[in-house]
PDB file of C-alpha atoms in Angstrom:
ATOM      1  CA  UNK A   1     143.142  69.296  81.428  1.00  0.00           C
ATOM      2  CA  UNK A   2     143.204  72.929  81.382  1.00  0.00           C
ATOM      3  CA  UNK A   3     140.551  75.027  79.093  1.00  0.00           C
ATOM      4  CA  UNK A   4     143.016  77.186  77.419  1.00  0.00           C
ATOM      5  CA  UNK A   5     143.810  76.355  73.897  1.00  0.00           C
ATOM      6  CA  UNK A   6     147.062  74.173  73.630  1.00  0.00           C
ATOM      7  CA  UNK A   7     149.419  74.665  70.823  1.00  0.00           C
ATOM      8  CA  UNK A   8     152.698  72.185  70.215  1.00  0.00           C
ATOM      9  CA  UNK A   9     156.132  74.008  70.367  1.00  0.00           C
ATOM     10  CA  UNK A  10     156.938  76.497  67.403  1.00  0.00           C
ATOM     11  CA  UNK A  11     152.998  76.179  66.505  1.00  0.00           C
ATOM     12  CA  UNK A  12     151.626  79.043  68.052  1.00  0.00           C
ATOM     13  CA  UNK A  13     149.863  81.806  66.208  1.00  0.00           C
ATOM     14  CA  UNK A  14     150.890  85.223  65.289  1.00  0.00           C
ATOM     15  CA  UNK A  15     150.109  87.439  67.552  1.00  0.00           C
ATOM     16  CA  UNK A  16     151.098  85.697  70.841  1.00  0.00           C
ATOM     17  CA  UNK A  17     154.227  85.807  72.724  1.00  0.00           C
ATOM     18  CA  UNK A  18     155.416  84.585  75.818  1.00  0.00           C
ATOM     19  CA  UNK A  19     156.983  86.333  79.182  1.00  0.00           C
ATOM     20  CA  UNK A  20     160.339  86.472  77.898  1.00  0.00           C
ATOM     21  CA  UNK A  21     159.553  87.256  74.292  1.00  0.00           C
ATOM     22  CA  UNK A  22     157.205  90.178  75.405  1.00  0.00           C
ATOM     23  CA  UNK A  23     160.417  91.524  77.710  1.00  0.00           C
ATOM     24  CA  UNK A  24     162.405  90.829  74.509  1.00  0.00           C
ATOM     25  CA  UNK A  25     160.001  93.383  72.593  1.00  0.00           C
ATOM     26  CA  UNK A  26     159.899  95.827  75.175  1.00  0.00           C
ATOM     27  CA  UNK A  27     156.516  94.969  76.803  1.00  0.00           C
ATOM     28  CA  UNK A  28     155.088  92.916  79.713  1.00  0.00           C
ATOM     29  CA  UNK A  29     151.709  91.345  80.225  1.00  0.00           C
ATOM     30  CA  UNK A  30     150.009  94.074  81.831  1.00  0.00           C
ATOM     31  CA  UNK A  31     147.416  92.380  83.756  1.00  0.00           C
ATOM     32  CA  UNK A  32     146.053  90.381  80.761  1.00  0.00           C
ATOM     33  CA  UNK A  33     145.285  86.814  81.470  1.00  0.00           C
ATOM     34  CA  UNK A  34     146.960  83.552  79.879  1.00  0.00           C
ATOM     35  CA  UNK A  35     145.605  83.135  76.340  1.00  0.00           C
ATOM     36  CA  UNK A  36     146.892  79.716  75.675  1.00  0.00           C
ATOM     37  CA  UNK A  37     149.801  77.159  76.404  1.00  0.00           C
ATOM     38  CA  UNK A  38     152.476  75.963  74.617  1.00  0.00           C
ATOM     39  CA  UNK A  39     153.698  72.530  75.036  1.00  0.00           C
ATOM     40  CA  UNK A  40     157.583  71.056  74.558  1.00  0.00           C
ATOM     41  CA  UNK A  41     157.913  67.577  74.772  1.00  0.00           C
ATOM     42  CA  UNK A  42     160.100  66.303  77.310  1.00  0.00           C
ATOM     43  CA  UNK A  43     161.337  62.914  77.145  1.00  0.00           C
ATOM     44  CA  UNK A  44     161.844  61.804  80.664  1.00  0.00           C
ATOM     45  CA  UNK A  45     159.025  64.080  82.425  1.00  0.00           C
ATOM     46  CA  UNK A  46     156.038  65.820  81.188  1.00  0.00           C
ATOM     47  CA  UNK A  47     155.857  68.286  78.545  1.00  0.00           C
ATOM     48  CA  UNK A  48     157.556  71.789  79.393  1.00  0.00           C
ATOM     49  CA  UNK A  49     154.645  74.489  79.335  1.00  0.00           C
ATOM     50  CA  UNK A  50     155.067  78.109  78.038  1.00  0.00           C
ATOM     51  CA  UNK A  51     152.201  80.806  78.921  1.00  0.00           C
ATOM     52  CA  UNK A  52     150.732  82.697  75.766  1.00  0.00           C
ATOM     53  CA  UNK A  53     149.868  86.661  75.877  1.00  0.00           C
ATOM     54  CA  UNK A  54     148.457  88.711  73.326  1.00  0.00           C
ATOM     55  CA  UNK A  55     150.794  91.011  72.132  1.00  0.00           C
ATOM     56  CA  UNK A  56     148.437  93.336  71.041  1.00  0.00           C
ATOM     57  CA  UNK A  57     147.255  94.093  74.610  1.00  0.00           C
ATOM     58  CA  UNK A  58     150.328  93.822  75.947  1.00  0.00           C
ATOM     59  CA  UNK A  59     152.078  97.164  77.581  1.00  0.00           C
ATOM     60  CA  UNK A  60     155.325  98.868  77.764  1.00  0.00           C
ATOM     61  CA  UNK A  61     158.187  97.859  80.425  1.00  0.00           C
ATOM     62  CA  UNK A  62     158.164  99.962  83.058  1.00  0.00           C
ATOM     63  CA  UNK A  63     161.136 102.349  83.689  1.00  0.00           C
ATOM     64  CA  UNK A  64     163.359 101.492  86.749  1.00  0.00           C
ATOM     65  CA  UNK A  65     162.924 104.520  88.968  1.00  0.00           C
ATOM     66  CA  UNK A  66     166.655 105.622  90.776  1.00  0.00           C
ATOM     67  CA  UNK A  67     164.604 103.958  93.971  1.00  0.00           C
ATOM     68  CA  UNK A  68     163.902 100.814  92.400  1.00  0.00           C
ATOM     69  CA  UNK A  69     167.907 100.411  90.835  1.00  0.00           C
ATOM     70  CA  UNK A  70     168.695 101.296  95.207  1.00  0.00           C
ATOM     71  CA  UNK A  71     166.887  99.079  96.426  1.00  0.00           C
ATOM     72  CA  UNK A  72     168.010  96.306  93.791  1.00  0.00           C
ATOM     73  CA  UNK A  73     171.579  97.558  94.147  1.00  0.00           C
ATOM     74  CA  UNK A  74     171.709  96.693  97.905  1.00  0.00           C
ATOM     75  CA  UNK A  75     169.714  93.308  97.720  1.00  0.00           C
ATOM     76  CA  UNK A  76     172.229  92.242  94.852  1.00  0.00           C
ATOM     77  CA  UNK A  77     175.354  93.720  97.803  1.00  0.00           C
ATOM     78  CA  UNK A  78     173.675  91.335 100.214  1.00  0.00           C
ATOM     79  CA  UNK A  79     173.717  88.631  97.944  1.00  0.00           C
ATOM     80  CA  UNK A  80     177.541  89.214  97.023  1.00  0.00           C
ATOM     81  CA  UNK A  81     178.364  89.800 101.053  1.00  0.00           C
ATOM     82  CA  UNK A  82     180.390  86.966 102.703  1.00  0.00           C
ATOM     83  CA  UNK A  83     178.231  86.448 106.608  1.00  0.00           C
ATOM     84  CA  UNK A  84     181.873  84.909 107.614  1.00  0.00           C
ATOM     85  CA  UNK A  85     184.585  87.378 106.468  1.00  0.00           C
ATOM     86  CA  UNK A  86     182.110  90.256 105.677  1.00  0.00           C
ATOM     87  CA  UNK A  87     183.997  90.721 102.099  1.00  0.00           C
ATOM     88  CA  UNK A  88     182.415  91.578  98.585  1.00  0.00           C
ATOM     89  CA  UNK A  89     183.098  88.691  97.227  1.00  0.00           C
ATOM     90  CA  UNK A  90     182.528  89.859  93.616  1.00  0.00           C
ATOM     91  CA  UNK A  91     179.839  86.510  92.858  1.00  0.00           C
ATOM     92  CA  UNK A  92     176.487  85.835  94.927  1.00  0.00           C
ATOM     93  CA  UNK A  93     177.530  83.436  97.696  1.00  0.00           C
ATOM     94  CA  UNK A  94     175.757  79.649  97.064  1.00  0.00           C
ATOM     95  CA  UNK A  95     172.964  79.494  99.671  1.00  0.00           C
ATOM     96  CA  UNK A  96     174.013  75.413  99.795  1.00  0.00           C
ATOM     97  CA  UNK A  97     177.339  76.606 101.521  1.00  0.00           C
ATOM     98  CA  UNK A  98     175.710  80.034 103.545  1.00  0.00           C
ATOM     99  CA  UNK A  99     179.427  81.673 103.067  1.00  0.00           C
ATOM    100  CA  UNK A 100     182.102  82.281 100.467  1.00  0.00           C
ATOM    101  CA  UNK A 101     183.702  79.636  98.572  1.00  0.00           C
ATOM    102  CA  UNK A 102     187.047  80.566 100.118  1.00  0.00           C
ATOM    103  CA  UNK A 103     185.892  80.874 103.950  1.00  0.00           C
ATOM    104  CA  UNK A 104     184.020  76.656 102.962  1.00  0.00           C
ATOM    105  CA  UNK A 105     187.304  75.405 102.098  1.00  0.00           C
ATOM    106  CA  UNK A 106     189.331  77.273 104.807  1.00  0.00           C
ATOM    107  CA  UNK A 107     190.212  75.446 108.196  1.00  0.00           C
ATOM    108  CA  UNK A 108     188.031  76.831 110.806  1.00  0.00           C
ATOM    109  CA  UNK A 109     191.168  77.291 113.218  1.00  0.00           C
ATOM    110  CA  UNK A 110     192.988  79.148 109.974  1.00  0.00           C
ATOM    111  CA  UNK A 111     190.423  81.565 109.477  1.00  0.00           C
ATOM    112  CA  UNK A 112     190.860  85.039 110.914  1.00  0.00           C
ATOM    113  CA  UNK A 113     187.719  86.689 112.640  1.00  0.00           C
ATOM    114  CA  UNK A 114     186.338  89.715 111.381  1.00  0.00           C
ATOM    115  CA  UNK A 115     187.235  92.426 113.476  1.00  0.00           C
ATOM    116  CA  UNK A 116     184.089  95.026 113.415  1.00  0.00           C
ATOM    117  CA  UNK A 117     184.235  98.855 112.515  1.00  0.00           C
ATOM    118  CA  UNK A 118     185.742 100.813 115.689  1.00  0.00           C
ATOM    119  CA  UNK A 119     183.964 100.740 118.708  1.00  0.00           C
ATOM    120  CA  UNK A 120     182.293  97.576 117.766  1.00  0.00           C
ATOM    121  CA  UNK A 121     182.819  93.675 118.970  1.00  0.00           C
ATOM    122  CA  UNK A 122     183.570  91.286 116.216  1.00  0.00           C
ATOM    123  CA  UNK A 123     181.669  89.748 114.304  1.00  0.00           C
ATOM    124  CA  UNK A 124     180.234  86.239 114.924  1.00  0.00           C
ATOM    125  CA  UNK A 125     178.710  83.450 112.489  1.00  0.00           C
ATOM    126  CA  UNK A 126     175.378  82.219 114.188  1.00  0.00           C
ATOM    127  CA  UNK A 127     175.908  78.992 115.677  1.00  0.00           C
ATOM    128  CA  UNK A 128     179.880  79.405 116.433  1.00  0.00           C
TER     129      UNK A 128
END
């Protein structure tokens, strides 16, 4: 049993909020520490718990720097690459399937190869 004070769901004080309500105001934690819990009853598992910070110490969002939106622009390309056919595929490729929904359901024998940029060999999936 934790220490912190435990309130059910919708019973919690004014004055406390959690992650996503704080983001929802404009704020983050800041380095605070958990305040209390709130608990949602779950019928089949435990209750769901919710961490409590106090708004009042809570600080503004930072700003995204043009670095930061980069950097998070080419992890999100990555994401969206096909390994296979090397295509933007528009959606973030399912990690279950490791390629793009239409390379998965194409015939290995129908599927052209990509052919690299100029002056480079084609591209090869690991393990083919």
């Amino acid at each position: 049993m934790s220490t912190l004070p435990t309130y059910r769901w919708h019973l919690a004080p004014e004055g406390l909020a959690t992650r996503r309500q704080l983001r929802a105001l404009g704020l983050r934690p800041g380095g605070q520490d958990v305040v209390a819990e709130v608990h949602r009853p779950h019928r089949r598992r435990g209750p769901l718990v919710a961490y409590l910070y106090r708004i009042d110490r809570a600080r503004p969002v930072r700003l995204m720097t043009p670095a930061r939106r980069a950097a998070l622009a080419a992890a999100m390309r990555a994401r969206r690459t096909c390994p296979n056919c090397r295509v933007d595929v528009g959606y973030c490729i399912p990690r279950s399937l490791g390629m793009c929904v239409t390379c998965h359901d194409t015939p290995e024998g129908a599927r052209p190869a990509f052919q690299g940029p100029a002056g480079h060999p084609p591209f090869t999936p690991e393990g083919a």
